């Protein structure tokens, strides 16, 4: 399978349609209902849990062997390999399942974070372990160099089983007139795309276009420059609440600063770098790091779990909890949300002859998308975290959407997005579409 990159049309800001700006109502009702996917939505609105070691991983999984998927525990937050729609967990929308509604799946908009990787953030004092990545080929169809290892395209195979075999949305050979793929401008998402698409259509040997926007104007992965976005983030990260979370983690940060020579703003001001470093190690079969100066002093499991809890708190705060979340989402993800809203509108109006779109993006894209959808509690979207908008057409020709987050109906402050009129979902997305992104970014 060959992948040709097609440079999508440049974003033309003058074409952006306008829409009323509404702030999200931040609702922090604690989740009391016990359910199989409770580890996705633990309460993240109080700071004290960060320092409370008894919470451990907060029900999540953060470790995996080097060459295999972690054991599949469906419905559990698993940073290394998030669950996805698969024959094991897939359920029809409840009214369809019960037979009270007759409906057919007509379109899926699928978005996912790339798969597992090595750390972006190397400890400032240096690493005490080497990474060996010599057993993987990154090719047009990513696969393991050693055929005895489990090959990578598991995610795609499950999507085929659900959306191809079971629901007959996808054909056994891709029809490029009605399926469409896009990645960010980062090579990492291209590698994920090739692996997943190979898994969906293992026997297809033609080419498939993988669309991409130019990196300087990309509507995903913070591709286009936006000075007021960085400015707003500074404002969001200077509130009393932000400072309380820093104060609560002062001891932890001091200890890590000394162990890893990391007393620098970029390592101390958010938990992004430590979480990324520890997650990448644990998700690839490595242990936590030790100090280069004194190999007997290491980050402990408790340290790592506290870092992960603090990381989750930060994600929930950035994209959901802070007072300016909606504004921040608009500046970060608003143009991409608009692209989705326009596609869904075209499906609604019958002007887009498409059954499936799949976009390969980043945690920094999934966070704001989930925020825009009103997720109840947002943990850091883990590796291969995914969102599926399923558009169903009833026998009365009404269109409904179900939103799956990592294989299960998304829980929002207003309930599960199990069966929502398509026009209502489009309105929800449009609340986060900027009226004039050029003016907003330069103001
Ligand atoms: C980190 O640097 C700041 C500023 O130089 C200093 O006040 C603080 O004590 C340092 N912390 C540690 C743990 O070394």
PDB file of N, CA and C in Angstrom, residues 259-352:
ATOM      1  N   UNK A 259      16.800  15.157  41.770  1.00  0.00           N
ATOM      2  CA  UNK A 259      17.178  13.847  41.215  1.00  0.00           C
ATOM      3  C   UNK A 259      17.649  13.953  39.766  1.00  0.00           C
ATOM      4  N   UNK A 260      16.966  14.780  38.981  1.00  0.00           N
ATOM      5  CA  UNK A 260      17.204  14.761  37.529  1.00  0.00           C
ATOM      6  C   UNK A 260      17.713  16.089  36.989  1.00  0.00           C
ATOM      7  N   UNK A 261      18.250  16.908  37.897  1.00  0.00           N
ATOM      8  CA  UNK A 261      18.841  18.159  37.447  1.00  0.00           C
ATOM      9  C   UNK A 261      17.839  18.972  36.615  1.00  0.00           C
ATOM     10  N   UNK A 262      16.610  18.995  37.085  1.00  0.00           N
ATOM     11  CA  UNK A 262      15.523  19.490  36.238  1.00  0.00           C
ATOM     12  C   UNK A 262      14.862  20.750  36.776  1.00  0.00           C
ATOM     13  N   UNK A 263      15.611  21.531  37.538  1.00  0.00           N
ATOM     14  CA  UNK A 263      15.009  22.749  38.074  1.00  0.00           C
ATOM     15  C   UNK A 263      14.968  23.829  36.991  1.00  0.00           C
ATOM     16  N   UNK A 264      14.143  23.573  35.984  1.00  0.00           N
ATOM     17  CA  UNK A 264      13.979  24.525  34.878  1.00  0.00           C
ATOM     18  C   UNK A 264      12.491  24.738  34.684  1.00  0.00           C
ATOM     19  N   UNK A 265      12.142  25.936  34.211  1.00  0.00           N
ATOM     20  CA  UNK A 265      10.716  26.254  34.083  1.00  0.00           C
ATOM     21  C   UNK A 265       9.965  25.198  33.281  1.00  0.00           C
ATOM     22  N   UNK A 266      10.557  24.748  32.163  1.00  0.00           N
ATOM     23  CA  UNK A 266       9.801  23.829  31.308  1.00  0.00           C
ATOM     24  C   UNK A 266       9.540  22.485  31.991  1.00  0.00           C
ATOM     25  N   UNK A 267      10.349  22.110  32.971  1.00  0.00           N
ATOM     26  CA  UNK A 267      10.114  20.854  33.692  1.00  0.00           C
ATOM     27  C   UNK A 267       9.324  21.071  34.974  1.00  0.00           C
ATOM     28  N   UNK A 268       9.316  22.287  35.469  1.00  0.00           N
ATOM     29  CA  UNK A 268       8.709  22.542  36.776  1.00  0.00           C
ATOM     30  C   UNK A 268       7.323  23.165  36.699  1.00  0.00           C
ATOM     31  N   UNK A 269       7.016  23.850  35.599  1.00  0.00           N
ATOM     32  CA  UNK A 269       5.795  24.653  35.609  1.00  0.00           C
ATOM     33  C   UNK A 269       4.540  23.859  35.264  1.00  0.00           C
ATOM     34  N   UNK A 270       4.693  22.786  34.476  1.00  0.00           N
ATOM     35  CA  UNK A 270       3.583  21.850  34.287  1.00  0.00           C
ATOM     36  C   UNK A 270       4.186  20.461  34.486  1.00  0.00           C
ATOM     37  N   UNK A 271       3.318  19.435  34.517  1.00  0.00           N
ATOM     38  CA  UNK A 271       3.823  18.066  34.665  1.00  0.00           C
ATOM     39  C   UNK A 271       4.022  17.390  33.321  1.00  0.00           C
ATOM     40  N   UNK A 272       3.864  18.159  32.241  1.00  0.00           N
ATOM     41  CA  UNK A 272       3.937  17.568  30.903  1.00  0.00           C
ATOM     42  C   UNK A 272       5.208  16.741  30.680  1.00  0.00           C
ATOM     43  N   UNK A 273       6.378  17.317  31.010  1.00  0.00           N
ATOM     44  CA  UNK A 273       7.632  16.659  30.628  1.00  0.00           C
ATOM     45  C   UNK A 273       7.902  15.414  31.472  1.00  0.00           C
ATOM     46  N   UNK A 274       7.697  15.518  32.783  1.00  0.00           N
ATOM     47  CA  UNK A 274       7.921  14.328  33.622  1.00  0.00           C
ATOM     48  C   UNK A 274       6.931  13.226  33.261  1.00  0.00           C
ATOM     49  N   UNK A 275       5.664  13.610  33.072  1.00  0.00           N
ATOM     50  CA  UNK A 275       4.663  12.587  32.732  1.00  0.00           C
ATOM     51  C   UNK A 275       5.042  11.921  31.421  1.00  0.00           C
ATOM     52  N   UNK A 276       5.417  12.713  30.428  1.00  0.00           N
ATOM     53  CA  UNK A 276       5.775  12.153  29.120  1.00  0.00           C
ATOM     54  C   UNK A 276       6.962  11.198  29.256  1.00  0.00           C
ATOM     55  N   UNK A 277       7.977  11.628  30.011  1.00  0.00           N
ATOM     56  CA  UNK A 277       9.172  10.797  30.171  1.00  0.00           C
ATOM     57  C   UNK A 277       8.842   9.478  30.875  1.00  0.00           C
ATOM     58  N   UNK A 278       8.088   9.563  31.967  1.00  0.00           N
ATOM     59  CA  UNK A 278       7.770   8.347  32.731  1.00  0.00           C
ATOM     60  C   UNK A 278       6.820   7.437  31.953  1.00  0.00           C
ATOM     61  N   UNK A 279       5.809   8.041  31.313  1.00  0.00           N
ATOM     62  CA  UNK A 279       4.839   7.239  30.553  1.00  0.00           C
ATOM     63  C   UNK A 279       5.548   6.466  29.449  1.00  0.00           C
ATOM     64  N   UNK A 280       6.440   7.161  28.729  1.00  0.00           N
ATOM     65  CA  UNK A 280       7.112   6.500  27.603  1.00  0.00           C
ATOM     66  C   UNK A 280       7.952   5.326  28.100  1.00  0.00           C
ATOM     67  N   UNK A 281       8.610   5.506  29.227  1.00  0.00           N
ATOM     68  CA  UNK A 281       9.402   4.397  29.778  1.00  0.00           C
ATOM     69  C   UNK A 281       8.498   3.230  30.151  1.00  0.00           C
ATOM     70  N   UNK A 282       7.497   3.509  30.954  1.00  0.00           N
ATOM     71  CA  UNK A 282       6.657   2.421  31.476  1.00  0.00           C
ATOM     72  C   UNK A 282       5.862   1.745  30.359  1.00  0.00           C
ATOM     73  N   UNK A 283       5.496   2.505  29.334  1.00  0.00           N
ATOM     74  CA  UNK A 283       4.710   1.912  28.234  1.00  0.00           C
ATOM     75  C   UNK A 283       5.583   1.111  27.277  1.00  0.00           C
ATOM     76  N   UNK A 284       6.889   1.162  27.428  1.00  0.00           N
ATOM     77  CA  UNK A 284       7.754   0.410  26.525  1.00  0.00           C
ATOM     78  C   UNK A 284       8.614  -0.600  27.273  1.00  0.00           C
ATOM     79  N   UNK A 285       8.160  -0.994  28.459  1.00  0.00           N
ATOM     80  CA  UNK A 285       8.853  -2.061  29.177  1.00  0.00           C
ATOM     81  C   UNK A 285      10.098  -1.629  29.934  1.00  0.00           C
ATOM     82  N   UNK A 286      10.312  -0.327  30.102  1.00  0.00           N
ATOM     83  CA  UNK A 286      11.477   0.137  30.857  1.00  0.00           C
ATOM     84  C   UNK A 286      11.068   0.494  32.281  1.00  0.00           C
ATOM     85  N   UNK A 287      12.079   0.587  33.162  1.00  0.00           N
ATOM     86  CA  UNK A 287      11.793   0.999  34.540  1.00  0.00           C
ATOM     87  C   UNK A 287      11.853   2.526  34.621  1.00  0.00           C
ATOM     88  N   UNK A 288      11.466   3.035  35.786  1.00  0.00           N
ATOM     89  CA  UNK A 288      11.548   4.486  36.011  1.00  0.00           C
ATOM     90  C   UNK A 288      13.015   4.889  36.113  1.00  0.00           C
ATOM     91  N   UNK A 289      13.328   6.151  35.829  1.00  0.00           N
ATOM     92  CA  UNK A 289      14.731   6.565  35.785  1.00  0.00           C
ATOM     93  C   UNK A 289      15.367   6.725  37.172  1.00  0.00           C
ATOM     94  N   UNK A 290      16.691   6.594  37.218  1.00  0.00           N
ATOM     95  CA  UNK A 290      17.468   6.866  38.423  1.00  0.00           C
ATOM     96  C   UNK A 290      18.391   8.038  38.131  1.00  0.00           C
ATOM     97  N   UNK A 291      18.863   8.644  39.217  1.00  0.00           N
ATOM     98  CA  UNK A 291      19.749   9.795  39.083  1.00  0.00           C
ATOM     99  C   UNK A 291      21.076   9.354  38.467  1.00  0.00           C
ATOM    100  N   UNK A 292      21.616  10.177  37.575  1.00  0.00           N
ATOM    101  CA  UNK A 292      22.923   9.846  36.996  1.00  0.00           C
ATOM    102  C   UNK A 292      24.034  10.057  38.022  1.00  0.00           C
ATOM    103  N   UNK A 293      23.812  10.998  38.945  1.00  0.00           N
ATOM    104  CA  UNK A 293      24.839  11.277  39.958  1.00  0.00           C
ATOM    105  C   UNK A 293      24.884  10.195  41.019  1.00  0.00           C
ATOM    106  N   UNK A 294      23.697   9.688  41.373  1.00  0.00           N
ATOM    107  CA  UNK A 294      23.630   8.663  42.418  1.00  0.00           C
ATOM    108  C   UNK A 294      22.619   7.599  41.994  1.00  0.00           C
ATOM    109  N   UNK A 295      23.104   6.534  41.330  1.00  0.00           N
ATOM    110  CA  UNK A 295      22.214   5.522  40.750  1.00  0.00           C
ATOM    111  C   UNK A 295      21.334   4.825  41.788  1.00  0.00           C
ATOM    112  N   UNK A 296      21.621   5.035  43.083  1.00  0.00           N
ATOM    113  CA  UNK A 296      20.763   4.397  44.085  1.00  0.00           C
ATOM    114  C   UNK A 296      19.483   5.213  44.303  1.00  0.00           C
ATOM    115  N   UNK A 297      19.453   6.424  43.758  1.00  0.00           N
ATOM    116  CA  UNK A 297      18.267   7.279  43.946  1.00  0.00           C
ATOM    117  C   UNK A 297      17.446   7.306  42.652  1.00  0.00           C
ATOM    118  N   UNK A 298      16.227   6.839  42.770  1.00  0.00           N
ATOM    119  CA  UNK A 298      15.390   6.698  41.570  1.00  0.00           C
ATOM    120  C   UNK A 298      14.018   7.324  41.800  1.00  0.00           C
ATOM    121  N   UNK A 299      13.342   7.629  40.703  1.00  0.00           N
ATOM    122  CA  UNK A 299      11.927   7.996  40.819  1.00  0.00           C
ATOM    123  C   UNK A 299      11.183   6.744  41.279  1.00  0.00           C
ATOM    124  N   UNK A 300      10.262   6.907  42.212  1.00  0.00           N
ATOM    125  CA  UNK A 300       9.515   5.758  42.719  1.00  0.00           C
ATOM    126  C   UNK A 300       8.177   5.654  41.988  1.00  0.00           C
ATOM    127  N   UNK A 301       7.560   4.502  42.183  1.00  0.00           N
ATOM    128  CA  UNK A 301       6.229   4.304  41.612  1.00  0.00           C
ATOM    129  C   UNK A 301       5.262   5.380  42.134  1.00  0.00           C
ATOM    130  N   UNK A 302       5.347   5.670  43.426  1.00  0.00           N
ATOM    131  CA  UNK A 302       4.475   6.705  44.002  1.00  0.00           C
ATOM    132  C   UNK A 302       4.708   8.057  43.334  1.00  0.00           C
ATOM    133  N   UNK A 303       5.993   8.370  43.070  1.00  0.00           N
ATOM    134  CA  UNK A 303       6.301   9.631  42.377  1.00  0.00           C
ATOM    135  C   UNK A 303       5.613   9.646  41.017  1.00  0.00           C
ATOM    136  N   UNK A 304       5.786   8.529  40.283  1.00  0.00           N
ATOM    137  CA  UNK A 304       5.244   8.479  38.915  1.00  0.00           C
ATOM    138  C   UNK A 304       3.726   8.619  38.941  1.00  0.00           C
ATOM    139  N   UNK A 305       3.076   7.922  39.861  1.00  0.00           N
ATOM    140  CA  UNK A 305       1.611   7.984  39.881  1.00  0.00           C
ATOM    141  C   UNK A 305       1.125   9.382  40.291  1.00  0.00           C
ATOM    142  N   UNK A 306       1.877  10.013  41.191  1.00  0.00           N
ATOM    143  CA  UNK A 306       1.507  11.392  41.569  1.00  0.00           C
ATOM    144  C   UNK A 306       1.664  12.311  40.358  1.00  0.00           C
ATOM    145  N   UNK A 307       2.720  12.099  39.576  1.00  0.00           N
ATOM    146  CA  UNK A 307       2.926  12.890  38.356  1.00  0.00           C
ATOM    147  C   UNK A 307       1.764  12.656  37.388  1.00  0.00           C
ATOM    148  N   UNK A 308       1.334  11.411  37.241  1.00  0.00           N
ATOM    149  CA  UNK A 308       0.230  11.130  36.300  1.00  0.00           C
ATOM    150  C   UNK A 308      -1.081  11.751  36.790  1.00  0.00           C
ATOM    151  N   UNK A 309      -1.303  11.688  38.110  1.00  0.00           N
ATOM    152  CA  UNK A 309      -2.544  12.306  38.626  1.00  0.00           C
ATOM    153  C   UNK A 309      -2.510  13.820  38.404  1.00  0.00           C
ATOM    154  N   UNK A 310      -1.324  14.397  38.629  1.00  0.00           N
ATOM    155  CA  UNK A 310      -1.200  15.849  38.416  1.00  0.00           C
ATOM    156  C   UNK A 310      -1.373  16.174  36.931  1.00  0.00           C
ATOM    157  N   UNK A 311      -0.850  15.305  36.067  1.00  0.00           N
ATOM    158  CA  UNK A 311      -1.019  15.505  34.619  1.00  0.00           C
ATOM    159  C   UNK A 311      -2.498  15.488  34.252  1.00  0.00           C
ATOM    160  N   UNK A 312      -3.239  14.530  34.778  1.00  0.00           N
ATOM    161  CA  UNK A 312      -4.683  14.473  34.502  1.00  0.00           C
ATOM    162  C   UNK A 312      -5.373  15.744  34.990  1.00  0.00           C
ATOM    163  N   UNK A 313      -4.974  16.203  36.177  1.00  0.00           N
ATOM    164  CA  UNK A 313      -5.587  17.432  36.702  1.00  0.00           C
ATOM    165  C   UNK A 313      -5.365  18.576  35.724  1.00  0.00           C
ATOM    166  N   UNK A 314      -4.152  18.674  35.192  1.00  0.00           N
ATOM    167  CA  UNK A 314      -3.840  19.779  34.276  1.00  0.00           C
ATOM    168  C   UNK A 314      -4.671  19.697  32.994  1.00  0.00           C
ATOM    169  N   UNK A 315      -4.817  18.487  32.445  1.00  0.00           N
ATOM    170  CA  UNK A 315      -5.611  18.351  31.213  1.00  0.00           C
ATOM    171  C   UNK A 315      -7.057  18.742  31.456  1.00  0.00           C
ATOM    172  N   UNK A 316      -7.596  18.304  32.584  1.00  0.00           N
ATOM    173  CA  UNK A 316      -8.982  18.633  32.894  1.00  0.00           C
ATOM    174  C   UNK A 316      -9.139  20.144  33.080  1.00  0.00           C
ATOM    175  N   UNK A 317      -8.110  20.727  33.664  1.00  0.00           N
ATOM    176  CA  UNK A 317      -8.156  22.171  33.907  1.00  0.00           C
ATOM    177  C   UNK A 317      -8.035  22.961  32.591  1.00  0.00           C
ATOM    178  N   UNK A 318      -7.119  22.599  31.747  1.00  0.00           N
ATOM    179  CA  UNK A 318      -6.921  23.337  30.490  1.00  0.00           C
ATOM    180  C   UNK A 318      -8.164  23.312  29.604  1.00  0.00           C
ATOM    181  N   UNK A 319      -8.768  22.119  29.447  1.00  0.00           N
ATOM    182  CA  UNK A 319      -9.785  21.946  28.404  1.00  0.00           C
ATOM    183  C   UNK A 319     -11.206  21.854  28.924  1.00  0.00           C
ATOM    184  N   UNK A 320     -11.364  21.908  30.221  1.00  0.00           N
ATOM    185  CA  UNK A 320     -12.716  21.741  30.744  1.00  0.00           C
ATOM    186  C   UNK A 320     -13.013  22.680  31.896  1.00  0.00           C
ATOM    187  N   UNK A 321     -12.128  22.715  32.875  1.00  0.00           N
ATOM    188  CA  UNK A 321     -12.503  23.324  34.131  1.00  0.00           C
ATOM    189  C   UNK A 321     -12.264  24.837  34.206  1.00  0.00           C
ATOM    190  N   UNK A 322     -11.229  25.316  33.554  1.00  0.00           N
ATOM    191  CA  UNK A 322     -10.930  26.742  33.763  1.00  0.00           C
ATOM    192  C   UNK A 322     -11.998  27.608  33.093  1.00  0.00           C
ATOM    193  N   UNK A 323     -12.161  28.803  33.629  1.00  0.00           N
ATOM    194  CA  UNK A 323     -13.249  29.689  33.198  1.00  0.00           C
ATOM    195  C   UNK A 323     -13.172  30.054  31.716  1.00  0.00           C
ATOM    196  N   UNK A 324     -11.972  29.994  31.152  1.00  0.00           N
ATOM    197  CA  UNK A 324     -11.828  30.429  29.755  1.00  0.00           C
ATOM    198  C   UNK A 324     -11.612  29.259  28.804  1.00  0.00           C
ATOM    199  N   UNK A 325     -12.050  28.073  29.237  1.00  0.00           N
ATOM    200  CA  UNK A 325     -11.793  26.869  28.428  1.00  0.00           C
ATOM    201  C   UNK A 325     -12.351  27.015  27.012  1.00  0.00           C
ATOM    202  N   UNK A 326     -13.561  27.551  26.886  1.00  0.00           N
ATOM    203  CA  UNK A 326     -14.166  27.625  25.560  1.00  0.00           C
ATOM    204  C   UNK A 326     -13.342  28.526  24.629  1.00  0.00           C
ATOM    205  N   UNK A 327     -12.897  29.636  25.161  1.00  0.00           N
ATOM    206  CA  UNK A 327     -12.069  30.554  24.380  1.00  0.00           C
ATOM    207  C   UNK A 327     -10.757  29.875  23.957  1.00  0.00           C
ATOM    208  N   UNK A 328     -10.161  29.159  24.900  1.00  0.00           N
ATOM    209  CA  UNK A 328      -8.898  28.468  24.621  1.00  0.00           C
ATOM    210  C   UNK A 328      -9.104  27.365  23.566  1.00  0.00           C
ATOM    211  N   UNK A 329     -10.237  26.669  23.660  1.00  0.00           N
ATOM    212  CA  UNK A 329     -10.556  25.633  22.666  1.00  0.00           C
ATOM    213  C   UNK A 329     -10.720  26.266  21.280  1.00  0.00           C
ATOM    214  N   UNK A 330     -11.384  27.400  21.230  1.00  0.00           N
ATOM    215  CA  UNK A 330     -11.566  28.064  19.931  1.00  0.00           C
ATOM    216  C   UNK A 330     -10.227  28.398  19.280  1.00  0.00           C
ATOM    217  N   UNK A 331      -9.305  28.940  20.099  1.00  0.00           N
ATOM    218  CA  UNK A 331      -8.021  29.365  19.541  1.00  0.00           C
ATOM    219  C   UNK A 331      -7.146  28.175  19.153  1.00  0.00           C
ATOM    220  N   UNK A 332      -7.369  27.040  19.801  1.00  0.00           N
ATOM    221  CA  UNK A 332      -6.517  25.877  19.564  1.00  0.00           C
ATOM    222  C   UNK A 332      -7.092  24.960  18.496  1.00  0.00           C
ATOM    223  N   UNK A 333      -8.386  24.670  18.630  1.00  0.00           N
ATOM    224  CA  UNK A 333      -8.964  23.596  17.823  1.00  0.00           C
ATOM    225  C   UNK A 333     -10.170  24.047  17.018  1.00  0.00           C
ATOM    226  N   UNK A 334     -10.517  25.344  17.136  1.00  0.00           N
ATOM    227  CA  UNK A 334     -11.768  25.811  16.538  1.00  0.00           C
ATOM    228  C   UNK A 334     -11.871  25.579  15.038  1.00  0.00           C
ATOM    229  N   UNK A 335     -10.751  25.744  14.323  1.00  0.00           N
ATOM    230  CA  UNK A 335     -10.828  25.575  12.865  1.00  0.00           C
ATOM    231  C   UNK A 335     -11.033  24.111  12.493  1.00  0.00           C
ATOM    232  N   UNK A 336     -10.426  23.218  13.274  1.00  0.00           N
ATOM    233  CA  UNK A 336     -10.626  21.788  12.992  1.00  0.00           C
ATOM    234  C   UNK A 336     -12.053  21.376  13.360  1.00  0.00           C
ATOM    235  N   UNK A 337     -12.559  21.900  14.475  1.00  0.00           N
ATOM    236  CA  UNK A 337     -13.951  21.614  14.850  1.00  0.00           C
ATOM    237  C   UNK A 337     -14.893  22.098  13.749  1.00  0.00           C
ATOM    238  N   UNK A 338     -14.525  23.216  13.147  1.00  0.00           N
ATOM    239  CA  UNK A 338     -15.350  23.729  12.048  1.00  0.00           C
ATOM    240  C   UNK A 338     -15.329  22.782  10.841  1.00  0.00           C
ATOM    241  N   UNK A 339     -14.152  22.230  10.547  1.00  0.00           N
ATOM    242  CA  UNK A 339     -14.069  21.277   9.437  1.00  0.00           C
ATOM    243  C   UNK A 339     -15.000  20.087   9.697  1.00  0.00           C
ATOM    244  N   UNK A 340     -14.999  19.607  10.938  1.00  0.00           N
ATOM    245  CA  UNK A 340     -15.869  18.463  11.267  1.00  0.00           C
ATOM    246  C   UNK A 340     -17.334  18.877  11.153  1.00  0.00           C
ATOM    247  N   UNK A 341     -17.649  20.059  11.707  1.00  0.00           N
ATOM    248  CA  UNK A 341     -19.047  20.523  11.672  1.00  0.00           C
ATOM    249  C   UNK A 341     -19.518  20.678  10.227  1.00  0.00           C
ATOM    250  N   UNK A 342     -18.627  21.162   9.362  1.00  0.00           N
ATOM    251  CA  UNK A 342     -19.012  21.334   7.951  1.00  0.00           C
ATOM    252  C   UNK A 342     -19.236  19.984   7.270  1.00  0.00           C
ATOM    253  N   UNK A 343     -18.390  18.997   7.608  1.00  0.00           N
ATOM    254  CA  UNK A 343     -18.592  17.657   7.017  1.00  0.00           C
ATOM    255  C   UNK A 343     -19.911  17.066   7.487  1.00  0.00           C
ATOM    256  N   UNK A 344     -20.171  17.199   8.793  1.00  0.00           N
ATOM    257  CA  UNK A 344     -21.419  16.636   9.320  1.00  0.00           C
ATOM    258  C   UNK A 344     -22.632  17.345   8.722  1.00  0.00           C
ATOM    259  N   UNK A 345     -22.496  18.653   8.515  1.00  0.00           N
ATOM    260  CA  UNK A 345     -23.589  19.405   7.889  1.00  0.00           C
ATOM    261  C   UNK A 345     -23.815  18.907   6.458  1.00  0.00           C
ATOM    262  N   UNK A 346     -22.714  18.654   5.756  1.00  0.00           N
ATOM    263  CA  UNK A 346     -22.838  18.167   4.370  1.00  0.00           C
ATOM    264  C   UNK A 346     -23.476  16.772   4.342  1.00  0.00           C
ATOM    265  N   UNK A 347     -23.154  15.954   5.332  1.00  0.00           N
ATOM    266  CA  UNK A 347     -23.784  14.630   5.407  1.00  0.00           C
ATOM    267  C   UNK A 347     -25.291  14.821   5.633  1.00  0.00           C
ATOM    268  N   UNK A 348     -25.625  15.742   6.525  1.00  0.00           N
ATOM    269  CA  UNK A 348     -27.018  16.014   6.857  1.00  0.00           C
ATOM    270  C   UNK A 348     -27.782  16.489   5.624  1.00  0.00           C
ATOM    271  N   UNK A 349     -27.117  17.329   4.832  1.00  0.00           N
ATOM    272  CA  UNK A 349     -27.784  17.886   3.654  1.00  0.00           C
ATOM    273  C   UNK A 349     -27.664  16.994   2.431  1.00  0.00           C
ATOM    274  N   UNK A 350     -26.953  15.892   2.605  1.00  0.00           N
ATOM    275  CA  UNK A 350     -26.827  14.949   1.490  1.00  0.00           C
ATOM    276  C   UNK A 350     -25.909  15.439   0.380  1.00  0.00           C
ATOM    277  N   UNK A 351     -24.999  16.369   0.714  1.00  0.00           N
ATOM    278  CA  UNK A 351     -24.126  16.909  -0.334  1.00  0.00           C
ATOM    279  C   UNK A 351     -22.710  16.320  -0.274  1.00  0.00           C
ATOM    280  N   UNK A 352     -22.462  15.411   0.666  1.00  0.00           N
ATOM    281  CA  UNK A 352     -21.135  14.788   0.737  1.00  0.00           C
ATOM    282  C   UNK A 352     -21.297  13.284   0.591  1.00  0.00           C
TER     283      UNK A 352
END
